[in-house]
Amino acid sequence: MSHQDLQAQGLRRNSVYLHQVLQWLLAGVDFSEVRFRKDCSWTPRWLVGMALLWTWSNESTQGERFFCAQRLVREIQGGNAKPRTSIQAFMKVLLRWTKPLIDRLTIAFRWRMERDFPQHWRMFGYVVFGMDGSRIQLPRTTSNEQHSSQTKAEKKKRSRRKKPNDRAADRKSQLPQMWLTTLFHVGLHLPWNWRIGPSDSSERAHALEMLDSLPDGA
């Protein structure tokens, strides 16, 4: 039996519980306006479920995580399991539909945060939010360097301040990084909104963009 089959066997024992988790998590999400092509074997709900299982997996590579997530989905679906697909096909569909799917998940999750956890929704009568920004180091790929490295103006400004012999700091400053600004509900410790950008993004600008998403009385 291959190493991958042994991994899949261990994962299948948890399929019932993972199915219950997905059912609870996606309850109330309205996918009715998300319509894939007729020849697409995915449904919006199962594409989201597959993506969640894929990201939750602790396998070391994207391919291994995809393989285990696909085996889990097929185990959960049982006799209704769809034909196998490739990671390339999965990523293509996911990339195309990420924005509309996240929009619908966000609406449902925010509503459930208030409905399902009323004891944590307010603190001393207020709906309290916090905000924090951080840099996340990314793999040094061409696409990451194009989209997430510092702007040319920032690089030039840093080069003027840099000591001539500080080569290690120079190499570190050139690594692609993503700036993540997260707006989170303090009582629930859950994200409410977020913005991403290059490493020299403005946390203040991100914060101003997200203010309109706050509920009344926040």
PDB file of C-alpha atoms in Angstrom:
ATOM      1  CA  MET A   1       0.000   0.000   0.000  1.00  0.00           C
ATOM      2  CA  SER A   2       1.423   3.389  -0.969  1.00  0.00           C
ATOM      3  CA  HIS A   3       2.311   6.112   1.518  1.00  0.00           C
ATOM      4  CA  GLN A   4      -0.504   8.275   0.164  1.00  0.00           C
ATOM      5  CA  ASP A   5      -3.060   5.460   0.633  1.00  0.00           C
ATOM      6  CA  LEU A   6      -1.953   5.034   4.244  1.00  0.00           C
ATOM      7  CA  GLN A   7      -2.445   8.763   4.801  1.00  0.00           C
ATOM      8  CA  ALA A   8      -5.864   8.667   3.207  1.00  0.00           C
ATOM      9  CA  GLN A   9      -6.903   5.709   5.398  1.00  0.00           C
ATOM     10  CA  GLY A  10      -6.126   7.692   8.518  1.00  0.00           C
ATOM     11  CA  LEU A  11      -8.034  10.702   7.256  1.00  0.00           C
ATOM     12  CA  ARG A  12     -11.125   8.712   6.270  1.00  0.00           C
ATOM     13  CA  ARG A  13     -11.763   7.756   9.897  1.00  0.00           C
ATOM     14  CA  ASN A  14     -12.545  11.425  10.578  1.00  0.00           C
ATOM     15  CA  SER A  15     -14.750  11.953   7.534  1.00  0.00           C
ATOM     16  CA  VAL A  16     -18.036  11.760   9.459  1.00  0.00           C
ATOM     17  CA  TYR A  17     -16.942  14.432  11.907  1.00  0.00           C
ATOM     18  CA  LEU A  18     -15.477  16.639   9.196  1.00  0.00           C
ATOM     19  CA  HIS A  19     -18.725  16.369   7.264  1.00  0.00           C
ATOM     20  CA  GLN A  20     -20.605  17.526  10.364  1.00  0.00           C
ATOM     21  CA  VAL A  21     -18.191  20.442  10.729  1.00  0.00           C
ATOM     22  CA  LEU A  22     -18.676  21.505   7.110  1.00  0.00           C
ATOM     23  CA  GLN A  23     -22.461  21.231   7.424  1.00  0.00           C
ATOM     24  CA  TRP A  24     -22.454  23.409  10.546  1.00  0.00           C
ATOM     25  CA  LEU A  25     -19.974  25.902   9.128  1.00  0.00           C
ATOM     26  CA  LEU A  26     -21.765  26.373   5.805  1.00  0.00           C
ATOM     27  CA  ALA A  27     -25.309  26.384   7.214  1.00  0.00           C
ATOM     28  CA  GLY A  28     -27.132  29.517   6.071  1.00  0.00           C
ATOM     29  CA  VAL A  29     -24.701  30.373   3.256  1.00  0.00           C
ATOM     30  CA  ASP A  30     -26.690  31.308   0.146  1.00  0.00           C
ATOM     31  CA  PHE A  31     -24.961  29.951  -2.969  1.00  0.00           C
ATOM     32  CA  SER A  32     -28.051  30.261  -5.189  1.00  0.00           C
ATOM     33  CA  GLU A  33     -26.615  33.100  -7.301  1.00  0.00           C
ATOM     34  CA  VAL A  34     -23.281  31.334  -7.891  1.00  0.00           C
ATOM     35  CA  ARG A  35     -23.739  29.313 -11.052  1.00  0.00           C
ATOM     36  CA  PHE A  36     -20.923  27.272 -12.542  1.00  0.00           C
ATOM     37  CA  ARG A  37     -20.835  26.049 -16.127  1.00  0.00           C
ATOM     38  CA  LYS A  38     -23.091  23.103 -16.852  1.00  0.00           C
ATOM     39  CA  ASP A  39     -20.147  20.827 -17.596  1.00  0.00           C
ATOM     40  CA  CYS A  40     -18.442  21.670 -14.272  1.00  0.00           C
ATOM     41  CA  SER A  41     -18.458  18.718 -11.849  1.00  0.00           C
ATOM     42  CA  TRP A  42     -18.201  21.011  -8.805  1.00  0.00           C
ATOM     43  CA  THR A  43     -21.018  22.667  -6.894  1.00  0.00           C
ATOM     44  CA  PRO A  44     -20.312  25.927  -4.996  1.00  0.00           C
ATOM     45  CA  ARG A  45     -20.816  24.213  -1.630  1.00  0.00           C
ATOM     46  CA  TRP A  46     -18.475  21.323  -2.414  1.00  0.00           C
ATOM     47  CA  LEU A  47     -15.858  23.623  -3.922  1.00  0.00           C
ATOM     48  CA  VAL A  48     -15.815  25.602  -0.667  1.00  0.00           C
ATOM     49  CA  GLY A  49     -15.716  22.367   1.345  1.00  0.00           C
ATOM     50  CA  MET A  50     -12.824  21.050  -0.723  1.00  0.00           C
ATOM     51  CA  ALA A  51     -10.934  24.336  -0.326  1.00  0.00           C
ATOM     52  CA  LEU A  52     -11.396  24.260   3.459  1.00  0.00           C
ATOM     53  CA  LEU A  53     -10.216  20.655   3.768  1.00  0.00           C
ATOM     54  CA  TRP A  54      -7.263  21.479   1.514  1.00  0.00           C
ATOM     55  CA  THR A  55      -6.172  24.411   3.699  1.00  0.00           C
ATOM     56  CA  TRP A  56      -6.746  22.526   6.962  1.00  0.00           C
ATOM     57  CA  SER A  57      -4.512  19.651   5.858  1.00  0.00           C
ATOM     58  CA  ASN A  58      -1.052  19.476   7.420  1.00  0.00           C
ATOM     59  CA  GLU A  59       0.612  17.754   4.451  1.00  0.00           C
ATOM     60  CA  SER A  60       3.851  19.336   3.303  1.00  0.00           C
ATOM     61  CA  THR A  61       3.000  20.116  -0.343  1.00  0.00           C
ATOM     62  CA  GLN A  62      -0.001  21.494  -2.199  1.00  0.00           C
ATOM     63  CA  GLY A  63      -0.325  18.271  -4.186  1.00  0.00           C
ATOM     64  CA  GLU A  64      -0.411  16.062  -1.073  1.00  0.00           C
ATOM     65  CA  ARG A  65      -2.930  18.345   0.615  1.00  0.00           C
ATOM     66  CA  PHE A  66      -5.106  18.255  -2.493  1.00  0.00           C
ATOM     67  CA  PHE A  67      -4.900  14.455  -2.712  1.00  0.00           C
ATOM     68  CA  CYS A  68      -5.969  13.990   0.923  1.00  0.00           C
ATOM     69  CA  ALA A  69      -8.765  16.580   0.657  1.00  0.00           C
ATOM     70  CA  GLN A  70     -10.092  14.931  -2.495  1.00  0.00           C
ATOM     71  CA  ARG A  71     -10.118  11.501  -0.858  1.00  0.00           C
ATOM     72  CA  LEU A  72     -12.020  12.967   2.093  1.00  0.00           C
ATOM     73  CA  VAL A  73     -14.596  14.605  -0.167  1.00  0.00           C
ATOM     74  CA  ARG A  74     -15.130  11.365  -2.076  1.00  0.00           C
ATOM     75  CA  GLU A  75     -15.508   9.473   1.214  1.00  0.00           C
ATOM     76  CA  ILE A  76     -18.067  12.016   2.495  1.00  0.00           C
ATOM     77  CA  GLN A  77     -20.046  11.956  -0.759  1.00  0.00           C
ATOM     78  CA  GLY A  78     -20.092   8.153  -0.858  1.00  0.00           C
ATOM     79  CA  GLY A  79     -22.053   6.826  -3.862  1.00  0.00           C
ATOM     80  CA  ASN A  80     -22.600  10.364  -5.155  1.00  0.00           C
ATOM     81  CA  ALA A  81     -18.877  11.045  -5.428  1.00  0.00           C
ATOM     82  CA  LYS A  82     -17.843  13.028  -8.494  1.00  0.00           C
ATOM     83  CA  PRO A  83     -15.079  11.819 -10.816  1.00  0.00           C
ATOM     84  CA  ARG A  84     -11.535  12.636  -9.791  1.00  0.00           C
ATOM     85  CA  THR A  85     -10.113  15.949 -10.934  1.00  0.00           C
ATOM     86  CA  SER A  86      -6.615  17.406 -11.121  1.00  0.00           C
ATOM     87  CA  ILE A  87      -5.178  20.052  -8.847  1.00  0.00           C
ATOM     88  CA  GLN A  88      -4.772  22.293 -11.898  1.00  0.00           C
ATOM     89  CA  ALA A  89      -8.486  22.081 -12.708  1.00  0.00           C
ATOM     90  CA  PHE A  90      -9.389  22.629  -9.048  1.00  0.00           C
ATOM     91  CA  MET A  91      -7.160  25.706  -8.764  1.00  0.00           C
ATOM     92  CA  LYS A  92      -8.535  27.161 -11.995  1.00  0.00           C
ATOM     93  CA  VAL A  93     -12.134  26.933 -10.770  1.00  0.00           C
ATOM     94  CA  LEU A  94     -11.214  28.148  -7.283  1.00  0.00           C
ATOM     95  CA  LEU A  95      -9.318  31.155  -8.622  1.00  0.00           C
ATOM     96  CA  ARG A  96     -12.226  32.094 -10.878  1.00  0.00           C
ATOM     97  CA  TRP A  97     -14.823  31.945  -8.081  1.00  0.00           C
ATOM     98  CA  THR A  98     -12.930  32.923  -4.937  1.00  0.00           C
ATOM     99  CA  LYS A  99     -14.277  36.496  -4.763  1.00  0.00           C
ATOM    100  CA  PRO A 100     -18.032  35.733  -5.109  1.00  0.00           C
ATOM    101  CA  LEU A 101     -17.759  32.731  -2.785  1.00  0.00           C
ATOM    102  CA  ILE A 102     -15.928  34.714  -0.095  1.00  0.00           C
ATOM    103  CA  ASP A 103     -18.529  37.486  -0.352  1.00  0.00           C
ATOM    104  CA  ARG A 104     -21.323  35.031   0.444  1.00  0.00           C
ATOM    105  CA  LEU A 105     -19.383  33.324   3.195  1.00  0.00           C
ATOM    106  CA  THR A 106     -18.614  36.684   4.789  1.00  0.00           C
ATOM    107  CA  ILE A 107     -22.282  37.722   4.866  1.00  0.00           C
ATOM    108  CA  ALA A 108     -23.334  34.436   6.474  1.00  0.00           C
ATOM    109  CA  PHE A 109     -20.482  34.285   8.986  1.00  0.00           C
ATOM    110  CA  ARG A 110     -21.016  37.858  10.218  1.00  0.00           C
ATOM    111  CA  TRP A 111     -24.712  37.194  10.714  1.00  0.00           C
ATOM    112  CA  ARG A 112     -24.004  33.989  12.627  1.00  0.00           C
ATOM    113  CA  MET A 113     -21.421  35.647  14.862  1.00  0.00           C
ATOM    114  CA  GLU A 114     -24.164  37.868  16.263  1.00  0.00           C
ATOM    115  CA  ARG A 115     -26.928  35.225  16.260  1.00  0.00           C
ATOM    116  CA  ASP A 116     -25.047  32.178  17.571  1.00  0.00           C
ATOM    117  CA  PHE A 117     -22.834  33.886  20.172  1.00  0.00           C
ATOM    118  CA  PRO A 118     -24.937  36.634  21.794  1.00  0.00           C
ATOM    119  CA  GLN A 119     -23.032  36.326  25.086  1.00  0.00           C
ATOM    120  CA  HIS A 120     -19.801  37.354  23.342  1.00  0.00           C
ATOM    121  CA  TRP A 121     -21.200  39.768  20.760  1.00  0.00           C
ATOM    122  CA  ARG A 122     -21.206  42.784  23.103  1.00  0.00           C
ATOM    123  CA  MET A 123     -18.760  43.817  25.801  1.00  0.00           C
ATOM    124  CA  PHE A 124     -20.210  46.210  28.404  1.00  0.00           C
ATOM    125  CA  GLY A 125     -22.921  47.148  25.917  1.00  0.00           C
ATOM    126  CA  TYR A 126     -20.604  47.751  22.947  1.00  0.00           C
ATOM    127  CA  VAL A 127     -19.654  45.738  19.874  1.00  0.00           C
ATOM    128  CA  VAL A 128     -15.870  45.966  20.182  1.00  0.00           C
ATOM    129  CA  PHE A 129     -13.406  45.507  17.327  1.00  0.00           C
ATOM    130  CA  GLY A 130      -9.647  45.606  17.139  1.00  0.00           C
ATOM    131  CA  MET A 131      -7.282  46.073  14.237  1.00  0.00           C
ATOM    132  CA  ASP A 132      -3.762  44.887  13.635  1.00  0.00           C
ATOM    133  CA  GLY A 133      -1.322  44.866  10.739  1.00  0.00           C
ATOM    134  CA  SER A 134       1.566  42.491  10.158  1.00  0.00           C
ATOM    135  CA  ARG A 135       4.018  41.418   7.482  1.00  0.00           C
ATOM    136  CA  ILE A 136       4.070  37.840   6.243  1.00  0.00           C
ATOM    137  CA  GLN A 137       7.119  36.518   4.424  1.00  0.00           C
ATOM    138  CA  LEU A 138       6.356  34.851   1.085  1.00  0.00           C
ATOM    139  CA  PRO A 139       8.262  32.399  -1.119  1.00  0.00           C
ATOM    140  CA  ARG A 140      10.640  34.164  -3.475  1.00  0.00           C
ATOM    141  CA  THR A 141       8.769  33.527  -6.707  1.00  0.00           C
ATOM    142  CA  THR A 142       8.475  35.854  -9.684  1.00  0.00           C
ATOM    143  CA  SER A 143       4.772  36.523  -9.094  1.00  0.00           C
ATOM    144  CA  ASN A 144       5.311  37.287  -5.394  1.00  0.00           C
ATOM    145  CA  GLU A 145       8.180  39.647  -6.176  1.00  0.00           C
ATOM    146  CA  GLN A 146       6.008  41.472  -8.719  1.00  0.00           C
ATOM    147  CA  HIS A 147       2.952  41.852  -6.506  1.00  0.00           C
ATOM    148  CA  SER A 148       4.201  41.905  -2.916  1.00  0.00           C
ATOM    149  CA  SER A 149       7.658  43.484  -2.852  1.00  0.00           C
ATOM    150  CA  GLN A 150       8.249  47.066  -1.784  1.00  0.00           C
ATOM    151  CA  THR A 151       7.495  49.823  -4.242  1.00  0.00           C
ATOM    152  CA  LYS A 152      10.432  51.383  -6.081  1.00  0.00           C
ATOM    153  CA  ALA A 153      10.113  54.594  -4.058  1.00  0.00           C
ATOM    154  CA  GLU A 154      10.320  52.700  -0.775  1.00  0.00           C
ATOM    155  CA  LYS A 155      13.317  50.669  -1.989  1.00  0.00           C
ATOM    156  CA  LYS A 156      15.134  53.859  -3.000  1.00  0.00           C
ATOM    157  CA  LYS A 157      14.414  55.490   0.363  1.00  0.00           C
ATOM    158  CA  ARG A 158      15.672  52.428   2.239  1.00  0.00           C
ATOM    159  CA  SER A 159      18.817  52.224   0.113  1.00  0.00           C
ATOM    160  CA  ARG A 160      19.760  55.780   1.154  1.00  0.00           C
ATOM    161  CA  ARG A 161      19.441  54.850   4.840  1.00  0.00           C
ATOM    162  CA  LYS A 162      21.212  51.491   4.535  1.00  0.00           C
ATOM    163  CA  LYS A 163      24.770  51.086   5.794  1.00  0.00           C
ATOM    164  CA  PRO A 164      27.199  50.163   2.998  1.00  0.00           C
ATOM    165  CA  ASN A 165      28.226  46.810   4.519  1.00  0.00           C
ATOM    166  CA  ASP A 166      24.803  45.722   5.741  1.00  0.00           C
ATOM    167  CA  ARG A 167      24.331  43.054   3.064  1.00  0.00           C
ATOM    168  CA  ALA A 168      22.208  40.728   5.204  1.00  0.00           C
ATOM    169  CA  ALA A 169      19.691  43.495   5.896  1.00  0.00           C
ATOM    170  CA  ASP A 170      19.673  44.365   2.193  1.00  0.00           C
ATOM    171  CA  ARG A 171      18.863  40.789   1.188  1.00  0.00           C
ATOM    172  CA  LYS A 172      16.153  40.557   3.843  1.00  0.00           C
ATOM    173  CA  SER A 173      14.540  43.806   2.735  1.00  0.00           C
ATOM    174  CA  GLN A 174      14.281  42.489  -0.828  1.00  0.00           C
ATOM    175  CA  LEU A 175      12.365  39.338   0.135  1.00  0.00           C
ATOM    176  CA  PRO A 176       8.713  39.527  -0.966  1.00  0.00           C
ATOM    177  CA  GLN A 177       6.377  40.137   1.932  1.00  0.00           C
ATOM    178  CA  MET A 178       2.632  40.616   2.149  1.00  0.00           C
ATOM    179  CA  TRP A 179       1.085  43.205   4.440  1.00  0.00           C
ATOM    180  CA  LEU A 180      -2.072  41.913   6.146  1.00  0.00           C
ATOM    181  CA  THR A 181      -4.379  44.257   8.062  1.00  0.00           C
ATOM    182  CA  THR A 182      -7.052  42.404  10.017  1.00  0.00           C
ATOM    183  CA  LEU A 183     -10.194  43.835  11.576  1.00  0.00           C
ATOM    184  CA  PHE A 184     -11.330  41.387  14.269  1.00  0.00           C
ATOM    185  CA  HIS A 185     -14.167  41.004  16.769  1.00  0.00           C
ATOM    186  CA  VAL A 186     -12.610  41.249  20.228  1.00  0.00           C
ATOM    187  CA  GLY A 187     -15.164  39.160  22.121  1.00  0.00           C
ATOM    188  CA  LEU A 188     -15.142  36.277  19.648  1.00  0.00           C
ATOM    189  CA  HIS A 189     -11.490  36.504  18.530  1.00  0.00           C
ATOM    190  CA  LEU A 190     -12.681  36.070  14.940  1.00  0.00           C
ATOM    191  CA  PRO A 191     -11.767  38.079  11.818  1.00  0.00           C
ATOM    192  CA  TRP A 192     -14.422  40.462  10.506  1.00  0.00           C
ATOM    193  CA  ASN A 193     -12.629  41.985   7.529  1.00  0.00           C
ATOM    194  CA  TRP A 194      -9.131  42.231   6.099  1.00  0.00           C
ATOM    195  CA  ARG A 195      -6.961  43.898   3.483  1.00  0.00           C
ATOM    196  CA  ILE A 196      -3.739  42.677   1.900  1.00  0.00           C
ATOM    197  CA  GLY A 197      -1.056  44.501  -0.063  1.00  0.00           C
ATOM    198  CA  PRO A 198       2.707  44.891  -0.626  1.00  0.00           C
ATOM    199  CA  SER A 199       5.005  45.023   2.404  1.00  0.00           C
ATOM    200  CA  ASP A 200       4.975  48.843   2.484  1.00  0.00           C
ATOM    201  CA  SER A 201       1.170  49.160   2.467  1.00  0.00           C
ATOM    202  CA  SER A 202      -0.494  51.698   4.766  1.00  0.00           C
ATOM    203  CA  GLU A 203      -2.239  50.147   7.761  1.00  0.00           C
ATOM    204  CA  ARG A 204      -4.147  53.390   8.242  1.00  0.00           C
ATOM    205  CA  ALA A 205      -5.402  53.343   4.635  1.00  0.00           C
ATOM    206  CA  HIS A 206      -6.506  49.733   5.032  1.00  0.00           C
ATOM    207  CA  ALA A 207      -8.310  50.617   8.261  1.00  0.00           C
ATOM    208  CA  LEU A 208     -10.198  53.479   6.628  1.00  0.00           C
ATOM    209  CA  GLU A 209     -11.306  51.176   3.800  1.00  0.00           C
ATOM    210  CA  MET A 210     -12.847  48.724   6.282  1.00  0.00           C
ATOM    211  CA  LEU A 211     -14.765  51.151   8.500  1.00  0.00           C
ATOM    212  CA  ASP A 212     -17.917  50.918   6.413  1.00  0.00           C
ATOM    213  CA  SER A 213     -18.134  47.175   7.095  1.00  0.00           C
ATOM    214  CA  LEU A 214     -18.596  47.692  10.851  1.00  0.00           C
ATOM    215  CA  PRO A 215     -22.076  47.070  12.297  1.00  0.00           C
ATOM    216  CA  ASP A 216     -24.092  49.854  13.927  1.00  0.00           C
ATOM    217  CA  GLY A 217     -22.883  50.776  17.375  1.00  0.00           C
ATOM    218  CA  ALA A 218     -19.426  49.261  16.944  1.00  0.00           C
TER     219      ALA A 218
END
